[in-house]
XYZ file of C-alpha atoms in Angstrom:
451
model
C 24.208 76.350 -49.635
C 21.576 74.493 -47.592
C 19.550 75.664 -44.622
C 21.466 73.221 -42.466
C 24.723 75.000 -43.258
C 23.404 78.475 -42.488
C 25.038 78.728 -39.086
C 28.410 77.981 -40.613
C 28.183 81.149 -42.710
C 30.471 83.969 -41.597
C 27.986 86.671 -40.692
C 29.514 90.128 -40.796
C 28.517 92.879 -38.371
C 27.699 95.176 -41.292
C 25.282 92.657 -42.791
C 23.521 92.301 -39.458
C 23.229 96.057 -38.950
C 22.078 96.843 -42.489
C 20.198 93.798 -43.790
C 18.294 93.210 -40.560
C 18.679 96.561 -38.845
C 18.473 100.237 -39.687
C 22.135 100.999 -40.315
C 25.053 101.773 -38.042
C 25.355 104.632 -35.561
C 28.609 106.309 -34.486
C 27.818 105.660 -30.802
C 26.926 101.970 -31.210
C 29.719 99.443 -31.637
C 29.324 96.762 -34.315
C 28.338 93.411 -32.800
C 31.151 90.925 -32.269
C 28.692 88.039 -32.675
C 26.160 89.219 -35.289
C 23.843 86.224 -35.001
C 23.669 86.371 -31.207
C 23.135 90.144 -31.404
C 20.146 89.716 -33.699
C 18.574 86.848 -31.780
C 19.048 88.656 -28.476
C 16.827 91.461 -29.715
C 13.920 89.028 -29.920
C 13.925 88.337 -26.175
C 11.733 90.100 -23.645
C 9.113 92.813 -24.120
C 9.402 95.668 -26.586
C 12.043 98.019 -25.122
C 10.469 101.173 -26.539
C 7.372 100.826 -24.376
C 9.450 101.223 -21.206
C 11.274 104.396 -22.303
C 10.495 107.929 -21.060
C 9.653 109.119 -24.586
C 6.752 106.646 -24.710
C 5.554 107.230 -21.149
C 2.358 109.218 -20.986
C 1.494 108.889 -24.666
C -2.281 108.673 -25.166
C -4.187 105.411 -25.247
C -6.522 104.487 -28.054
C -9.456 105.523 -25.878
C -7.852 108.910 -25.154
C -7.251 109.469 -28.867
C -10.910 108.647 -29.556
C -11.932 111.190 -26.924
C -9.745 113.829 -28.580
C -11.282 113.072 -31.981
C -14.770 113.356 -30.468
C -13.920 116.662 -28.780
C -12.419 118.026 -31.999
C -15.610 117.185 -33.903
C -17.736 118.917 -31.276
C -15.500 121.995 -31.340
C -15.705 122.210 -35.136
C -19.498 122.075 -34.988
C -19.662 124.724 -32.251
C -17.375 127.113 -34.126
C -19.369 126.572 -37.318
C -22.606 127.467 -35.510
C -20.943 130.604 -34.172
C -19.598 131.536 -37.592
C -16.005 131.543 -36.336
C -12.948 130.640 -38.395
C -11.371 127.272 -37.678
C -7.990 128.653 -38.700
C -8.116 131.376 -36.056
C -9.925 129.590 -33.228
C -9.164 125.887 -33.468
C -6.081 123.812 -32.709
C -7.059 120.129 -32.957
C -5.955 118.028 -29.985
C -5.886 114.973 -32.221
C -3.381 116.588 -34.586
C -1.021 117.356 -31.720
C -1.362 113.760 -30.488
C -0.312 112.549 -33.923
C 2.761 114.782 -33.957
C 3.884 113.772 -30.468
C 3.505 110.073 -31.248
C 5.248 110.454 -34.613
C 8.198 112.142 -32.905
C 8.390 109.367 -30.305
C 8.196 106.508 -32.810
C 10.678 108.029 -35.278
C 13.029 109.126 -32.502
C 13.143 105.618 -31.073
C 13.905 104.141 -34.500
C 16.781 106.599 -34.891
C 18.496 105.763 -31.604
C 17.436 102.205 -30.734
C 20.113 99.607 -30.068
C 17.603 96.905 -31.045
C 17.109 97.819 -34.719
C 16.143 94.304 -35.877
C 13.212 94.296 -33.499
C 12.289 97.793 -34.661
C 12.368 96.667 -38.291
C 9.896 93.951 -37.321
C 7.624 96.561 -35.738
C 7.571 98.547 -38.964
C 7.117 95.385 -41.031
C 4.051 94.271 -39.079
C 2.638 97.792 -38.992
C 2.793 97.766 -42.787
C 1.290 94.268 -42.981
C -1.642 95.511 -40.888
C -1.791 98.895 -42.583
C -3.801 101.684 -41.020
C -3.550 104.917 -42.983
C -4.400 108.430 -41.909
C -5.768 109.016 -45.408
C -9.202 107.800 -44.351
C -11.281 107.092 -41.290
C -9.964 110.032 -39.243
C -7.285 107.756 -37.815
C -4.232 110.048 -37.539
C -4.300 110.299 -33.732
C -5.002 106.575 -33.392
C -2.075 105.153 -35.356
C 0.464 105.767 -32.601
C -1.727 104.004 -30.013
C -2.331 101.247 -32.578
C 1.409 100.597 -32.846
C 1.886 100.703 -29.081
C -1.170 98.628 -28.165
C -1.638 96.180 -31.037
C 1.738 95.781 -32.788
C 4.688 96.296 -30.431
C 3.501 93.947 -27.637
C 3.101 91.043 -30.080
C 6.065 91.302 -32.481
C 7.752 88.294 -30.891
C 4.588 86.632 -29.597
C 1.833 84.601 -31.238
C 0.471 85.771 -34.571
C -3.058 85.008 -33.378
C -2.660 87.400 -30.457
C -1.499 90.143 -32.805
C -4.452 89.528 -35.137
C -6.933 89.757 -32.264
C -5.355 92.981 -31.000
C -5.230 94.511 -34.481
C -8.752 93.694 -35.653
C -10.270 94.981 -32.399
C -8.299 98.213 -32.301
C -10.238 101.436 -33.039
C -7.604 102.491 -35.570
C -8.367 99.461 -37.751
C -12.104 99.532 -37.050
C -12.365 103.167 -38.157
C -9.913 102.870 -41.046
C -11.879 100.047 -42.673
C -15.290 101.340 -41.631
C -16.220 98.511 -39.299
C -17.119 100.746 -36.358
C -20.385 101.548 -38.131
C -20.992 98.100 -39.629
C -24.422 96.811 -38.635
C -25.911 93.372 -39.113
C -28.910 93.681 -41.475
C -31.053 91.560 -39.142
C -29.726 92.998 -35.896
C -31.850 95.276 -33.735
C -29.959 98.322 -35.008
C -30.194 97.131 -38.601
C -33.948 96.633 -38.453
C -34.647 99.907 -36.647
C -32.196 102.190 -38.424
C -32.051 100.511 -41.823
C -28.259 100.491 -41.649
C -26.189 97.835 -43.344
C -23.092 95.744 -43.511
C -19.599 97.035 -44.264
C -17.516 94.225 -45.768
C -14.145 95.990 -45.738
C -12.674 94.560 -42.538
C -14.000 91.087 -43.255
C -12.421 91.168 -46.718
C -9.074 92.671 -45.763
C -8.542 90.515 -42.688
C -8.859 87.486 -44.970
C -7.115 88.699 -48.128
C -4.354 90.842 -46.632
C -3.951 89.927 -42.981
C -4.354 86.142 -42.820
C -5.261 83.388 -45.316
C -4.730 85.414 -48.541
C -6.279 84.601 -51.904
C -4.400 81.286 -51.770
C -7.225 79.951 -49.588
C -9.723 80.108 -52.452
C -12.524 81.551 -50.347
C -15.717 82.945 -51.864
C -17.610 86.227 -51.650
C -20.057 84.456 -49.339
C -17.163 83.761 -46.992
C -16.298 87.475 -46.985
C -19.905 88.328 -46.141
C -19.947 85.718 -43.375
C -16.765 87.148 -41.869
C -18.137 90.675 -42.091
C -21.291 89.566 -40.270
C -19.218 87.924 -37.548
C -17.476 91.274 -37.028
C -20.641 93.386 -36.839
C -20.962 95.220 -33.548
C -17.180 95.483 -33.222
C -17.042 99.214 -32.626
C -15.362 102.002 -30.664
C -16.037 103.954 -27.474
C -13.757 106.588 -25.907
C -14.956 105.446 -22.469
C -13.632 101.911 -23.027
C -10.083 102.105 -21.677
C -7.437 101.357 -22.651
C -7.834 100.804 -26.386
C -11.351 102.108 -26.998
C -12.821 98.844 -28.331
C -16.499 98.182 -27.629
C -18.670 95.264 -28.698
C -22.226 96.443 -29.350
C -24.619 93.456 -29.246
C -27.557 95.423 -30.671
C -25.592 95.948 -33.931
C -24.381 92.352 -34.220
C -25.907 90.032 -36.819
C -27.817 87.230 -35.058
C -27.389 83.563 -35.865
C -24.401 81.381 -36.757
C -22.248 82.018 -39.826
C -20.524 79.525 -42.111
C -16.984 80.577 -42.984
C -14.836 78.431 -45.271
C -16.854 75.344 -44.390
C -16.950 75.919 -40.632
C -19.808 77.190 -38.501
C -19.195 79.968 -35.994
C -21.662 81.108 -33.325
C -23.028 84.641 -33.041
C -21.699 87.114 -30.510
C -18.265 88.557 -29.886
C -16.940 85.053 -29.177
C -17.864 83.951 -32.694
C -15.769 86.688 -34.268
C -12.832 85.852 -32.020
C -13.108 82.156 -32.905
C -13.198 83.014 -36.617
C -10.053 85.131 -36.310
C -8.296 82.322 -34.459
C -9.259 79.959 -37.269
C -8.057 82.302 -40.025
C -4.824 83.214 -38.241
C -3.774 79.547 -37.974
C -4.977 78.374 -41.400
C -2.278 76.693 -43.495
C -2.257 79.305 -46.277
C -1.686 82.004 -43.671
C 1.753 80.564 -42.928
C 2.741 80.669 -46.606
C 1.411 84.204 -47.038
C 3.306 85.489 -44.001
C 6.514 83.649 -44.892
C 6.443 85.061 -48.419
C 6.117 88.618 -47.121
C 8.808 88.172 -44.477
C 11.313 86.697 -46.931
C 10.503 89.336 -49.548
C 11.092 92.060 -46.976
C 14.344 90.763 -45.523
C 15.894 88.782 -48.375
C 14.846 89.497 -51.966
C 12.081 90.959 -54.108
C 11.624 87.488 -55.589
C 11.562 85.321 -52.443
C 13.525 82.063 -52.858
C 11.097 79.154 -52.670
C 13.262 77.193 -50.237
C 13.464 80.142 -47.863
C 9.702 80.676 -47.955
C 9.072 76.983 -47.338
C 11.427 76.976 -44.360
C 9.873 80.010 -42.651
C 6.351 78.751 -43.402
C 7.311 75.424 -41.852
C 8.522 77.152 -38.700
C 5.270 79.117 -38.451
C 3.193 75.982 -38.961
C 5.237 73.935 -36.530
C 4.991 76.554 -33.794
C 1.406 77.639 -34.506
C 2.473 81.158 -35.369
C 5.352 81.876 -32.994
C 6.701 85.113 -34.475
C 9.897 84.975 -32.452
C 10.705 81.593 -33.970
C 9.856 82.851 -37.458
C 12.075 85.917 -37.007
C 14.928 83.741 -35.784
C 14.449 81.497 -38.818
C 15.011 84.528 -41.057
C 18.376 85.146 -39.426
C 19.455 81.581 -40.191
C 18.495 81.695 -43.864
C 21.698 81.453 -45.932
C 20.009 83.560 -48.632
C 19.658 86.413 -46.131
C 23.405 86.886 -45.884
C 24.144 87.527 -49.547
C 25.308 91.022 -50.570
C 22.727 93.795 -50.451
C 19.915 92.962 -52.850
C 17.113 95.091 -51.470
C 16.631 98.796 -52.131
C 15.732 100.623 -48.949
C 12.241 102.033 -48.732
C 12.113 105.808 -48.173
C 11.486 105.476 -44.440
C 14.370 102.991 -44.109
C 16.604 105.372 -46.045
C 15.497 108.325 -43.901
C 16.262 106.417 -40.700
C 19.607 105.049 -41.905
C 20.826 108.537 -42.857
C 19.728 109.910 -39.493
C 21.412 107.056 -37.643
C 24.633 107.516 -39.628
C 24.718 111.153 -38.514
C 24.046 110.235 -34.886
C 20.597 111.811 -34.791
C 18.588 110.896 -31.690
C 15.384 112.880 -32.158
C 13.010 113.423 -35.066
C 12.031 117.053 -35.435
C 8.345 117.116 -36.305
C 6.918 118.474 -38.595
C 10.215 118.793 -40.556
C 10.756 115.014 -40.521
C 7.225 114.429 -41.781
C 7.862 116.802 -44.675
C 11.067 114.961 -45.571
C 9.295 111.600 -45.633
C 6.556 113.072 -47.792
C 9.081 114.398 -50.300
C 10.839 111.019 -50.332
C 7.547 109.467 -51.385
C 6.499 107.614 -48.224
C 4.551 109.955 -45.942
C 4.378 108.576 -42.425
C 1.395 106.302 -41.738
C -0.300 107.348 -44.966
C -0.197 104.364 -47.327
C -2.621 104.886 -50.224
C -4.320 101.480 -49.890
C -4.914 98.801 -47.211
C -2.208 96.563 -48.705
C 0.399 99.030 -47.430
C 3.636 100.243 -48.955
C 5.382 98.195 -51.609
C 8.364 96.036 -50.687
C 9.609 95.850 -54.286
C 12.724 97.781 -55.207
C 11.374 98.777 -58.598
C 8.691 100.848 -56.907
C 11.336 102.932 -55.113
C 13.998 103.335 -57.810
C 12.332 105.468 -60.478
C 13.890 108.766 -61.627
C 11.753 110.919 -59.327
C 12.529 108.698 -56.340
C 16.268 108.853 -57.025
C 16.212 112.644 -57.358
C 14.281 112.936 -54.099
C 16.933 110.880 -52.316
C 19.745 112.967 -53.777
C 18.034 116.160 -52.574
C 17.459 114.635 -49.148
C 21.066 113.427 -48.962
C 22.379 116.914 -49.722
C 20.064 118.484 -47.147
C 21.058 116.061 -44.402
C 24.750 116.300 -45.316
C 24.599 119.998 -44.497
C 23.732 119.401 -40.848
C 26.470 120.296 -38.394
C 28.506 117.441 -36.924
C 31.973 116.990 -35.486
C 33.058 113.731 -37.086
C 35.075 113.207 -40.255
C 32.985 111.989 -43.215
C 35.219 108.923 -43.623
C 34.580 107.962 -39.993
C 30.840 108.400 -40.498
C 31.002 106.205 -43.592
C 32.895 103.464 -41.769
C 30.522 103.463 -38.788
C 27.462 103.398 -41.029
C 28.533 100.724 -43.506
C 31.409 98.790 -41.974
C 32.689 96.105 -44.336
C 29.944 96.997 -46.826
C 31.762 100.249 -47.620
C 33.369 99.925 -51.066
C 36.937 101.247 -51.526
C 35.806 103.549 -54.334
C 33.111 105.092 -52.123
C 35.582 105.632 -49.286
C 38.015 107.249 -51.737
C 35.307 109.580 -53.053
C 34.263 110.533 -49.528
C 37.867 111.114 -48.433
C 38.762 113.359 -51.393
C 35.537 115.351 -51.695
C 35.774 119.128 -51.810
C 33.835 119.650 -48.569
C 32.335 117.610 -45.713
C 28.872 118.263 -47.094
C 29.845 117.005 -50.536
C 31.518 113.970 -48.958
C 28.426 112.979 -46.989
C 26.132 113.588 -49.944
C 28.285 111.174 -51.960
C 28.120 108.635 -49.137
C 24.343 108.785 -48.809
C 23.915 108.460 -52.583
C 26.291 105.491 -52.901
C 24.903 102.123 -54.063
C 25.819 100.362 -50.826
C 24.032 102.991 -48.734
C 20.897 102.873 -50.883
C 20.639 99.103 -50.453
C 20.434 96.719 -47.556
C-alpha cells in the first residue's frame, strides 16, 4: 500500500481510539468517522488548559518560590534542631501532587485522547525528571507552559519554551552555568555546565546524525550561559543574567552567533530547523505511533512534511494519521502509563487518586515524571515485556478489576476494545467465575496490552 492510497483505507473506530488514543471509555461513543475525529483534535488550543481542574494551578515562578521557601524552612528547622518529619510539610511536594492529579485525571477523561497522547509524547521527548535538579514541583508547570501550548504549533516555538523553562534549566544544571570569561566567571571562579547544550543538540533537535563536534557542544553551552531562573519572573520563572553570560560570538556547526540572549535564541532556531532534526523527530514519532522498527517510507514521509512546513507539528501529526502503516493491527506494546490510563478509561474512571495512582505507576515500572535519564522512557516493546513487567501488569489488572462498577464485564470489554476485541477474549470474559476475574482476564488479554 502506498501513501497515496492511505485515505482509501477503512479506518476502524477501535484503531483510532487505541492506536492513536488512550483506549475507549463507556461514556464516549466510538467515532463514526475515525480520521475526521483524529484530525479534529488537532484544531484549536489545548482543551485541558481551559478546564476547571487546571485553573489556579501554580506557574513556574510560583513553583520556584515554593522551592525557595521550602529550602529556607529546612535551614531554619535545622538551626533550631527541630525534626523535619514533625514540623515540615513541603509546599512544593503538595504542588506536585495537585498537578499530577490534574494531568492524570484529564488523561483519564479527555475526549481528545490523540492530542493528549501527543502531549505525553513531547513531554517524553523533552524529558524533565524529578530524580534530579529539585524539579518535582516544576514539571506540571513545564507541561502547561512549555508543552501543551505548542503541541500543534511550530516545533521551534516549543524548543524555545522548553529550553528557557526553569524545569529544564534546573534539571540539566544550566541555571548555574556561568561563562568562564563572564563577569561572574572571573569573580567567582565558576564554570560552564555543558549538559543543556549537549542534550538540546543530541536529544532535542539535530541528533547525532548532524555529525557535530565537542567544540560545537561547548559553543552551544556558552550561548546558553546566563539562562537562569528567578521566582520573581512571572509567569514561567525564566531570567537571563547578563553578568553570567559568556562574552563574544560563538561558532556553532559552521555558523557564527552573537553573544547575549538573542544569540542563544538564534542558535535554537537554527538547530530546531536543521535538516537532521526533521529526520530525528519523524523517526521518534513513527516509532511511537506505528512500530518499534519505523518503516523507512513512513519516516521519510513525516520528515518531508516537517521540512516542507518548517516544523508544523499539526501537519506532522496529521501525516501520521494518513500513514497506511499506522492502521495495521496492534504492533506496539503499551507503556506502563498508557496501560494504566487505558485500564482507568475502560472502567470509566474520571479522577486519579494521588498518591495511590503514583504508587501504581511506580509498581508498573514507570513512575510519573521520573525517567532515569534525559533521553526519557523507552518506546520499544521489548523494554516493557519482560517477566517482571508482565507480572506487575497482572497484579495491577487484578487490583483494578476489584473496583466497584455497575456495568457487565462484556460491555466494558466492548466499549474499551470495539472491533479489536477477539472472540476468544469475549468468551473468556463472558464465562469467567466472577466480574473481577472477567475484568482481570480482559486487562491481561493480548489486544488490551497492545495498541
